[in-house]
Short mmCIF file of C-alpha atoms and ligand atoms in Angstrom, two decimals:
data_model
loop_
_atom_site.label_atom_id
_atom_site.label_comp_id
_atom_site.label_asym_id
_atom_site.label_seq_id
_atom_site.Cartn_x
_atom_site.Cartn_y
_atom_site.Cartn_z
CA MET A 19 -21.09 9.55 -0.38
CA LEU A 20 -19.13 6.88 -1.90
CA GLU A 21 -20.19 3.38 -2.73
CA LEU A 22 -17.81 0.46 -4.50
CA LYS A 23 -19.76 -2.15 -5.95
CA GLY A 24 -18.37 -5.45 -7.08
CA LEU A 25 -15.20 -3.63 -7.09
CA SER A 26 -12.06 -5.64 -8.44
CA VAL A 27 -8.75 -4.29 -9.33
CA ALA A 28 -5.74 -6.70 -10.38
CA TYR A 29 -2.24 -6.04 -11.35
CA GLY A 30 -1.12 -8.15 -14.94
CA SER A 31 -2.62 -11.63 -13.93
CA PHE A 32 -2.50 -11.36 -9.94
CA THR A 33 -6.12 -9.76 -8.47
CA ALA A 34 -5.41 -7.42 -5.43
CA ILE A 35 -9.24 -6.99 -4.57
CA GLU A 36 -11.93 -9.20 -5.81
CA SER A 37 -15.60 -7.70 -5.65
CA ILE A 38 -15.80 -5.80 -3.00
CA ASP A 39 -18.64 -3.73 -1.69
CA VAL A 40 -18.17 -0.92 0.93
CA LEU A 41 -20.89 2.10 1.74
CA VAL A 42 -19.41 5.00 3.28
CA GLN A 43 -22.42 7.74 4.06
CA LYS A 44 -21.95 11.51 4.51
CA GLY A 45 -20.45 12.60 7.57
CA GLU A 46 -19.07 8.96 8.99
CA ILE A 47 -15.67 8.01 9.57
CA VAL A 48 -15.08 4.47 8.19
CA VAL A 49 -12.42 2.09 8.64
CA LEU A 50 -11.26 -0.44 6.30
CA LEU A 51 -8.93 -3.07 8.38
CA GLY A 52 -6.22 -5.92 7.19
CA SER A 53 -2.82 -6.87 7.74
CA ASN A 54 -0.20 -5.72 5.02
CA GLY A 55 -0.76 -6.56 1.53
CA ALA A 56 -4.79 -7.38 2.45
CA GLY A 57 -5.39 -5.14 -0.41
CA LYS A 58 -6.55 -1.75 1.50
CA SER A 59 -3.81 0.72 -0.53
CA THR A 60 -5.17 -1.02 -3.77
CA THR A 61 -8.99 -0.09 -2.96
CA PHE A 62 -7.51 3.67 -1.89
CA LYS A 63 -5.83 3.73 -5.44
CA ALA A 64 -8.77 2.88 -7.17
CA ILE A 65 -10.80 5.52 -5.50
CA SER A 66 -8.58 8.06 -6.04
CA GLY A 67 -8.08 7.07 -10.16
CA LEU A 68 -4.55 5.57 -9.36
CA GLU A 69 -5.52 2.45 -10.61
CA LYS A 70 -8.19 1.05 -12.97
CA PRO A 71 -11.07 -0.98 -11.60
CA ARG A 72 -10.96 -4.04 -13.51
CA GLN A 73 -14.47 -4.85 -12.51
CA GLY A 74 -17.32 -2.67 -10.59
CA GLU A 75 -18.47 0.62 -9.98
CA ILE A 76 -16.95 3.48 -8.30
CA LEU A 77 -19.87 5.66 -7.06
CA PHE A 78 -19.44 9.53 -5.46
CA GLU A 79 -22.44 11.12 -4.54
CA GLY A 80 -24.03 9.43 -7.16
CA LYS A 81 -22.12 9.08 -10.02
CA SER A 82 -19.64 6.78 -11.64
CA ILE A 83 -15.92 7.63 -11.16
CA GLY A 84 -14.39 4.74 -12.03
CA GLY A 85 -12.29 5.90 -15.57
CA ARG A 86 -11.82 9.63 -14.19
CA SER A 87 -8.40 10.77 -14.27
CA PRO A 88 -6.53 11.54 -10.35
CA GLY A 89 -6.95 15.12 -11.05
CA ARG A 90 -10.50 15.00 -11.83
CA ILE A 91 -11.20 12.99 -8.91
CA VAL A 92 -8.98 15.75 -6.52
CA GLU A 93 -11.72 18.35 -8.06
CA SER A 94 -14.58 16.23 -7.16
CA GLY A 95 -13.85 16.04 -3.71
CA ILE A 96 -11.97 13.16 -3.11
CA VAL A 97 -8.35 14.06 -1.69
CA GLN A 98 -6.16 10.86 -0.40
CA CYS A 99 -3.75 11.44 2.04
CA ALA A 100 -1.29 9.00 1.24
CA GLU A 101 1.35 6.24 3.29
CA GLY A 102 4.74 7.22 3.71
CA ARG A 103 3.43 10.77 3.38
CA LYS A 104 4.83 11.93 -0.14
CA LEU A 105 5.86 15.53 1.24
CA PHE A 106 8.31 17.54 -0.78
CA PRO A 107 11.21 17.12 1.75
CA LYS A 108 13.06 20.81 0.63
CA MET A 109 10.25 23.08 0.38
CA SER A 110 9.25 24.83 3.76
CA VAL A 111 6.09 23.56 5.28
CA SER A 112 3.95 26.58 4.15
CA GLU A 113 5.22 25.94 0.80
CA ASN A 114 3.79 22.38 0.73
CA LEU A 115 0.61 23.14 2.61
CA ILE A 116 0.02 25.86 -0.41
CA MET A 117 0.84 23.11 -3.07
CA GLY A 118 -2.17 21.15 -1.24
CA ALA A 119 -4.54 23.79 -2.46
CA TYR A 120 -3.55 23.58 -6.15
CA VAL A 121 -7.01 22.94 -7.01
CA HIS A 122 -8.23 26.23 -5.56
CA ARG A 123 -5.15 28.05 -7.27
CA LYS A 124 -7.50 30.79 -8.05
CA ASN A 125 -9.20 31.97 -4.93
CA LYS A 126 -5.98 33.44 -2.57
CA LYS A 127 -8.68 34.01 -0.20
CA ALA A 128 -9.61 30.69 0.39
CA ILE A 129 -6.06 29.47 0.63
CA LYS A 130 -5.22 32.01 3.38
CA HIS A 131 -8.20 30.99 5.08
CA SER A 132 -6.91 27.17 4.70
CA ILE A 133 -3.83 27.75 6.23
CA LYS A 134 -5.50 29.31 9.11
CA HIS A 135 -7.17 26.63 9.49
CA VAL A 136 -4.74 24.20 9.39
CA TYR A 137 -2.33 25.93 11.80
CA GLU A 138 -5.26 25.88 14.12
CA LEU A 139 -5.90 22.12 13.95
CA PHE A 140 -1.92 21.76 14.03
CA PRO A 141 -0.10 24.59 15.90
CA ILE A 142 3.39 22.63 15.56
CA LEU A 143 3.24 23.50 11.88
CA TYR A 144 2.78 26.97 12.65
CA GLU A 145 5.74 27.49 14.86
CA LYS A 146 7.79 25.33 12.20
CA LYS A 147 6.43 27.30 9.17
CA GLU A 148 9.43 28.29 7.76
CA ASN A 149 11.28 24.87 8.02
CA ALA A 150 11.94 22.40 5.45
CA ALA A 151 9.42 19.37 5.69
CA GLY A 152 12.10 16.98 5.71
CA SER A 153 13.32 18.30 9.06
CA LEU A 154 10.05 17.72 10.34
CA SER A 155 9.93 14.60 12.71
CA GLY A 156 7.52 11.63 11.88
CA GLY A 157 4.62 12.74 13.44
CA GLN A 158 4.91 16.23 12.26
CA GLN A 159 5.41 15.11 8.88
CA GLN A 160 2.01 13.14 8.76
CA MET A 161 0.44 16.00 10.57
CA LEU A 162 1.66 18.29 7.41
CA ALA A 163 0.29 15.42 5.25
CA ILE A 164 -3.04 15.89 6.66
CA GLY A 165 -3.01 19.76 6.48
CA ARG A 166 -2.03 19.45 3.14
CA ALA A 167 -4.83 17.38 2.59
CA LEU A 168 -6.95 19.22 3.91
CA MET A 169 -6.07 22.00 1.91
CA ALA A 170 -7.87 20.78 -1.32
CA LYS A 171 -10.77 21.15 1.16
CA PRO A 172 -12.03 17.97 0.60
CA LYS A 173 -15.14 16.57 0.76
CA LEU A 174 -13.86 12.56 1.55
CA MET A 175 -10.73 12.43 2.42
CA LEU A 176 -8.47 9.18 2.13
CA LEU A 177 -6.35 8.40 5.15
CA ASP A 178 -3.96 5.53 4.46
CA GLU A 179 -2.40 4.19 8.03
CA PRO A 180 -1.69 7.96 9.57
CA SER A 181 -0.81 6.47 12.67
CA ILE A 182 2.41 4.16 10.77
CA GLY A 183 5.52 4.36 12.70
CA LEU A 184 4.23 7.01 15.22
CA ALA A 185 4.65 7.06 19.32
CA PRO A 186 1.47 6.27 21.09
CA LEU A 187 1.10 9.38 22.43
CA ILE A 188 1.45 11.03 18.98
CA VAL A 189 -1.12 8.30 17.90
CA GLU A 190 -3.60 9.69 20.30
CA GLN A 191 -3.85 13.11 19.47
CA MET A 192 -3.44 12.40 15.38
CA PHE A 193 -6.95 10.39 15.98
CA GLU A 194 -8.31 13.32 17.31
CA VAL A 195 -7.70 15.82 15.37
CA ILE A 196 -8.85 13.01 12.38
CA GLN A 197 -12.05 13.04 14.64
CA GLN A 198 -11.99 17.07 14.92
CA ILE A 199 -11.38 17.11 10.93
CA ASN A 200 -14.65 14.60 10.72
CA GLU A 201 -16.39 16.92 12.72
CA GLU A 202 -16.05 20.02 11.08
CA GLY A 203 -17.78 18.65 7.89
CA THR A 204 -15.15 15.98 6.16
CA THR A 205 -16.29 12.45 5.55
CA ILE A 206 -12.96 10.18 5.94
CA LEU A 207 -12.18 6.34 4.94
CA LEU A 208 -9.44 5.21 6.79
CA ALA A 209 -7.40 2.11 6.32
CA GLU A 210 -5.35 1.22 9.73
CA GLN A 211 -3.71 -1.48 11.22
CA ASN A 212 -4.40 0.05 14.64
CA ALA A 213 -7.81 -1.44 15.03
CA ASN A 214 -8.63 -0.14 18.56
CA ALA A 215 -7.96 3.46 18.20
CA ALA A 216 -9.54 3.69 14.76
CA LEU A 217 -12.64 1.88 15.74
CA GLY A 218 -12.81 4.16 18.53
CA ILE A 219 -13.64 6.96 15.79
CA ALA A 220 -15.37 5.39 13.37
CA SER A 221 -18.60 4.52 12.86
CA LYS A 222 -17.96 1.57 10.95
CA GLY A 223 -15.43 -1.30 9.40
CA TYR A 224 -14.41 -3.47 6.64
CA VAL A 225 -12.30 -6.43 7.47
CA PHE A 226 -9.98 -7.37 4.48
CA GLU A 227 -8.04 -10.53 4.19
CA SER A 228 -6.34 -11.33 0.75
CA GLY A 229 -8.18 -8.82 -1.07
CA SER A 230 -11.81 -9.79 -0.02
CA ILE A 231 -13.94 -8.24 2.55
CA VAL A 232 -14.36 -11.18 5.29
CA VAL A 233 -15.81 -9.35 8.27
CA GLN A 234 -18.33 -6.34 8.47
CA GLY A 235 -19.86 -4.29 10.99
CA THR A 236 -20.46 -1.53 13.21
CA SER A 237 -17.36 -0.56 15.67
CA GLU A 238 -18.93 -1.85 18.43
CA GLU A 239 -19.98 -5.38 16.57
CA LEU A 240 -15.87 -5.42 15.23
CA LEU A 241 -14.59 -4.61 18.49
CA SER A 242 -16.64 -7.29 20.14
CA ASP A 243 -16.00 -9.92 17.22
CA ASP A 244 -13.48 -12.71 18.54
CA SER A 245 -11.69 -12.89 15.27
CA VAL A 246 -11.49 -9.37 14.74
CA ARG A 247 -10.08 -9.10 18.43
CA LYS A 248 -7.59 -11.58 18.05
CA ALA A 249 -6.32 -10.58 14.68
CA TYR A 250 -6.01 -6.85 14.94
CA ILE A 251 -6.63 -6.24 18.89
CA GLY A 252 -4.45 -8.67 20.40
CA ALA A 253 -7.34 -10.01 22.96
P1 ATP B 301 0.16 -2.58 2.65
O1 ATP B 301 -0.56 -1.83 4.24
O2 ATP B 301 0.74 -3.12 2.97
O3 ATP B 301 0.21 -1.38 2.21
P2 ATP B 301 -2.61 -3.18 2.17
O4 ATP B 301 -3.61 -3.78 2.42
O5 ATP B 301 -2.76 -1.79 1.57
O6 ATP B 301 -1.11 -3.43 2.32
P3 ATP B 301 -2.21 -3.45 -0.90
O7 ATP B 301 -1.09 -2.83 -1.06
O8 ATP B 301 -3.27 -3.56 -1.45
O9 ATP B 301 -2.34 -3.77 0.48
O10 ATP B 301 -1.79 -5.12 -1.94
C1 ATP B 301 -2.31 -6.08 -2.14
C2 ATP B 301 -1.82 -6.87 -2.91
O11 ATP B 301 -1.46 -6.57 -4.14
C3 ATP B 301 -0.31 -7.79 -2.14
O12 ATP B 301 -0.46 -9.07 -2.56
C4 ATP B 301 0.81 -6.70 -2.89
O13 ATP B 301 1.77 -7.34 -2.86
C5 ATP B 301 -0.38 -6.54 -4.19
N1 ATP B 301 0.50 -5.21 -5.06
C6 ATP B 301 0.30 -4.29 -4.75
N2 ATP B 301 0.99 -2.84 -5.94
C7 ATP B 301 1.56 -3.81 -6.66
C8 ATP B 301 1.54 -3.58 -7.84
N3 ATP B 301 2.02 -2.36 -7.89
N4 ATP B 301 2.35 -4.42 -8.64
C9 ATP B 301 1.76 -5.59 -8.04
N5 ATP B 301 1.41 -6.48 -6.69
C10 ATP B 301 1.20 -5.36 -6.42
#
């Protein structure tokens, strides 16, 4: 579904990712691991069209999307749920969700259906639907960010550190919902520092270090790899 081939992205003279190859098959959950600054967010920005590749290709469903605008990339079915959430804090929960359906704005029935689905996945958002997004807890804001991304009915969802700053119990719920979203048909590319939880739901992963991929493998392989365990699982 998504293929990064020899992809490099630079900020001025600084190369943030260098010649990476990533393959995401339809229906998979794939995880990008790596410490802060390793290049995961830059990879997402390149896929979303927010940074232009310096070299290499980004193929989505067989077509090159490397030069497309962010809006066209959303229309083709890739939606990023950003780290830091970037909600509209003064707007209500339901208004934030409706903003997420911008690409389907002409189809009111589809929007209604999607909102209902988001409220089923996250009942707390239904309870708080009239509340300002900025008044929600961190975990609830993260749920709203995922819900808002879902409103665009993505084929591929990019999730940048969904567990960051959340209490362990909430993290567990978050990963369960991510798995459910995947089972309902959305392919997921996930960047995480919580390697254990992420590999628990992913089929495979790539480990980034200073802008390059240094290890890759199935989740089982990565979970039993000593260097991965030492660096990201603490065992
Ligand atoms: P994090 O989890 O902290 O976001 P990351 O793995 O996602 O880490 P990136 O944000 O992709 O890493 O950053 C990769 C490198 O590029 C880092 O060295 C970072 O300082 C640098 N970088 C990121 N954004 C910019 C920018 N706009 N201008 C210059 N350098 C940048």
